[in-house]
């Protein structure tokens, strides 16, 4: 997997060693309102990272390294199936509102579409206006399709 860089951040391929810092980044229970679940402990997150990094080749996961803070601030992920990728992004509460999600999601979508996919899809809860704004900035548009209470957004060549 490639490292992806923007002026604001670097997307680094996920490694189990990121679990300690990421447990802190994802520790705010309010962050899980839209992504589901609850904050994981460092050990639980390490186990998840190990599973993700040893999973099928279509599972791609990056952590977001915020240049300004010189630390991890969230993650992006893509699940690739043929020429289609499903993407998601999460930025820890202290780093929200600074353009990191927009920069990360846009860089991810551009990278995927330049490298290997024709269609990028994201599923966004209708009340999550910040995530909808990120999707719009990344060139995705809402569709008429719903899945598990979330609206599907797409970008195609």
Tab-separated table of C-alpha atoms in Angstrom:
chain	number	residue	atom	x	y	z
A	1	UNK	CA	0.000	0.000	0.000
A	2	UNK	CA	1.137	3.476	-0.815
A	3	UNK	CA	1.718	6.364	1.556
A	4	UNK	CA	-0.445	9.284	0.406
A	5	UNK	CA	0.584	12.870	1.157
A	6	UNK	CA	-1.180	16.245	1.183
A	7	UNK	CA	-0.042	19.599	2.610
A	8	UNK	CA	-2.087	18.918	5.789
A	9	UNK	CA	-1.422	15.243	6.370
A	10	UNK	CA	0.138	11.949	5.464
A	11	UNK	CA	-1.919	8.775	5.084
A	12	UNK	CA	0.268	5.976	6.432
A	13	UNK	CA	-0.600	2.307	5.922
A	14	UNK	CA	-2.104	0.969	9.154
A	15	UNK	CA	0.168	-1.097	11.382
A	16	UNK	CA	-0.637	-2.795	14.716
A	17	UNK	CA	1.926	-0.471	16.335
A	18	UNK	CA	-0.517	2.411	15.754
A	19	UNK	CA	-3.003	0.926	18.243
A	20	UNK	CA	-1.800	2.808	21.325
A	21	UNK	CA	-2.021	6.258	19.816
A	22	UNK	CA	-5.196	5.430	17.874
A	23	UNK	CA	-6.939	4.212	21.048
A	24	UNK	CA	-6.460	7.737	22.393
A	25	UNK	CA	-7.554	9.380	19.106
A	26	UNK	CA	-10.778	7.327	19.035
A	27	UNK	CA	-11.495	7.483	22.789
A	28	UNK	CA	-14.329	10.057	22.749
A	29	UNK	CA	-17.655	8.165	23.096
A	30	UNK	CA	-19.405	10.955	21.128
A	31	UNK	CA	-17.225	10.093	18.134
A	32	UNK	CA	-19.036	6.756	17.880
A	33	UNK	CA	-22.509	8.302	17.440
A	34	UNK	CA	-22.365	7.784	13.684
A	35	UNK	CA	-19.705	5.084	13.331
A	36	UNK	CA	-21.268	2.803	15.933
A	37	UNK	CA	-19.745	0.813	18.729
A	38	UNK	CA	-17.776	2.206	21.617
A	39	UNK	CA	-14.145	3.205	22.138
A	40	UNK	CA	-11.801	0.216	22.126
A	41	UNK	CA	-8.964	-0.355	24.553
A	42	UNK	CA	-5.427	-0.382	23.187
A	43	UNK	CA	-5.367	-4.206	23.334
A	44	UNK	CA	-8.707	-4.498	21.527
A	45	UNK	CA	-7.606	-2.002	18.892
A	46	UNK	CA	-4.277	-3.827	18.401
A	47	UNK	CA	-6.202	-7.071	17.777
A	48	UNK	CA	-8.418	-5.264	15.276
A	49	UNK	CA	-5.387	-3.708	13.533
A	50	UNK	CA	-3.752	-7.138	13.271
A	51	UNK	CA	-6.936	-8.536	11.711
A	52	UNK	CA	-7.223	-5.631	9.277
A	53	UNK	CA	-3.585	-5.736	8.198
A	54	UNK	CA	-3.673	-9.491	7.590
A	55	UNK	CA	-7.054	-9.461	5.849
A	56	UNK	CA	-7.865	-9.826	2.174
A	57	UNK	CA	-5.900	-7.673	-0.309
A	58	UNK	CA	-9.007	-5.530	-0.898
A	59	UNK	CA	-8.941	-4.255	2.686
A	60	UNK	CA	-6.965	-1.019	2.731
A	61	UNK	CA	-6.525	1.021	5.903
A	62	UNK	CA	-4.476	4.133	6.576
A	63	UNK	CA	-3.965	6.247	9.680
A	64	UNK	CA	-4.003	10.022	9.326
A	65	UNK	CA	-0.762	11.705	10.425
A	66	UNK	CA	-1.558	15.393	11.062
A	67	UNK	CA	1.509	17.377	10.011
A	68	UNK	CA	0.702	20.370	12.234
A	69	UNK	CA	0.421	18.259	15.390
A	70	UNK	CA	2.974	15.643	14.371
A	71	UNK	CA	0.704	12.852	15.548
A	72	UNK	CA	-2.075	10.535	14.466
A	73	UNK	CA	-5.527	12.102	14.200
A	74	UNK	CA	-7.814	9.500	12.599
A	75	UNK	CA	-8.066	6.985	9.803
A	76	UNK	CA	-9.431	6.295	6.337
A	77	UNK	CA	-10.306	2.957	4.844
A	78	UNK	CA	-11.256	1.430	1.519
A	79	UNK	CA	-12.722	-1.961	0.752
A	80	UNK	CA	-12.031	-2.740	-2.876
A	81	UNK	CA	-14.088	-5.240	-4.829
A	82	UNK	CA	-13.180	-5.333	-8.493
A	83	UNK	CA	-13.333	-1.799	-9.871
A	84	UNK	CA	-15.437	-0.476	-6.942
A	85	UNK	CA	-14.284	0.814	-3.551
A	86	UNK	CA	-16.287	1.538	-0.424
A	87	UNK	CA	-14.606	4.224	1.666
A	88	UNK	CA	-14.945	5.712	5.123
A	89	UNK	CA	-13.117	8.305	7.200
A	90	UNK	CA	-12.948	9.124	10.901
A	91	UNK	CA	-11.126	12.035	12.526
A	92	UNK	CA	-10.754	12.220	16.299
A	93	UNK	CA	-12.802	14.877	18.059
A	94	UNK	CA	-9.889	17.242	18.897
A	95	UNK	CA	-8.884	17.407	15.208
A	96	UNK	CA	-12.326	17.964	13.708
A	97	UNK	CA	-13.129	21.219	11.932
A	98	UNK	CA	-9.567	21.690	10.670
A	99	UNK	CA	-9.932	20.246	7.169
A	100	UNK	CA	-8.237	16.930	7.952
A	101	UNK	CA	-11.217	14.750	7.022
A	102	UNK	CA	-11.692	16.641	3.758
A	103	UNK	CA	-8.003	16.424	2.899
A	104	UNK	CA	-7.791	12.731	3.826
A	105	UNK	CA	-10.980	11.663	2.047
A	106	UNK	CA	-10.172	13.670	-1.081
A	107	UNK	CA	-6.635	12.278	-1.239
A	108	UNK	CA	-7.925	8.733	-0.745
A	109	UNK	CA	-10.625	9.021	-3.418
A	110	UNK	CA	-8.222	10.595	-5.915
A	111	UNK	CA	-5.593	7.927	-5.232
A	112	UNK	CA	-8.070	5.079	-5.676
A	113	UNK	CA	-9.534	6.490	-8.879
A	114	UNK	CA	-6.096	7.111	-10.375
A	115	UNK	CA	-4.848	3.641	-9.458
A	116	UNK	CA	-7.512	0.989	-9.648
A	117	UNK	CA	-11.196	1.810	-9.329
A	118	UNK	CA	-13.949	3.319	-11.448
A	119	UNK	CA	-16.474	3.915	-8.667
A	120	UNK	CA	-16.067	5.074	-5.082
A	121	UNK	CA	-18.947	4.682	-2.629
A	122	UNK	CA	-19.504	6.010	0.899
A	123	UNK	CA	-22.488	5.460	3.198
A	124	UNK	CA	-23.397	8.495	5.292
A	125	UNK	CA	-26.047	8.947	7.972
A	126	UNK	CA	-28.478	11.684	6.868
A	127	UNK	CA	-27.880	13.650	10.085
A	128	UNK	CA	-24.111	13.651	9.682
A	129	UNK	CA	-23.795	16.948	7.821
A	130	UNK	CA	-20.033	17.204	8.389
A	131	UNK	CA	-19.446	13.854	6.695
A	132	UNK	CA	-21.751	14.855	3.822
A	133	UNK	CA	-19.654	17.997	3.357
A	134	UNK	CA	-16.483	15.873	3.273
A	135	UNK	CA	-18.048	13.546	0.682
A	136	UNK	CA	-19.048	16.521	-1.467
A	137	UNK	CA	-15.534	17.946	-1.297
A	138	UNK	CA	-14.151	14.543	-2.352
A	139	UNK	CA	-16.368	14.627	-5.440
A	140	UNK	CA	-19.023	12.177	-4.280
A	141	UNK	CA	-22.715	12.886	-4.763
A	142	UNK	CA	-25.773	11.495	-2.983
A	143	UNK	CA	-27.820	8.798	-4.698
A	144	UNK	CA	-31.349	7.507	-4.088
A	145	UNK	CA	-30.060	4.308	-2.468
A	146	UNK	CA	-30.228	3.622	1.272
A	147	UNK	CA	-28.517	0.915	3.312
A	148	UNK	CA	-28.997	0.423	7.053
A	149	UNK	CA	-30.339	3.963	7.470
A	150	UNK	CA	-27.457	5.575	5.564
A	151	UNK	CA	-27.539	7.268	2.184
A	152	UNK	CA	-25.146	5.994	-0.473
A	153	UNK	CA	-22.862	8.606	-2.030
A	154	UNK	CA	-20.911	7.841	-5.217
A	155	UNK	CA	-18.273	9.096	-7.585
A	156	UNK	CA	-17.629	7.371	-10.915
A	157	UNK	CA	-15.390	7.943	-13.920
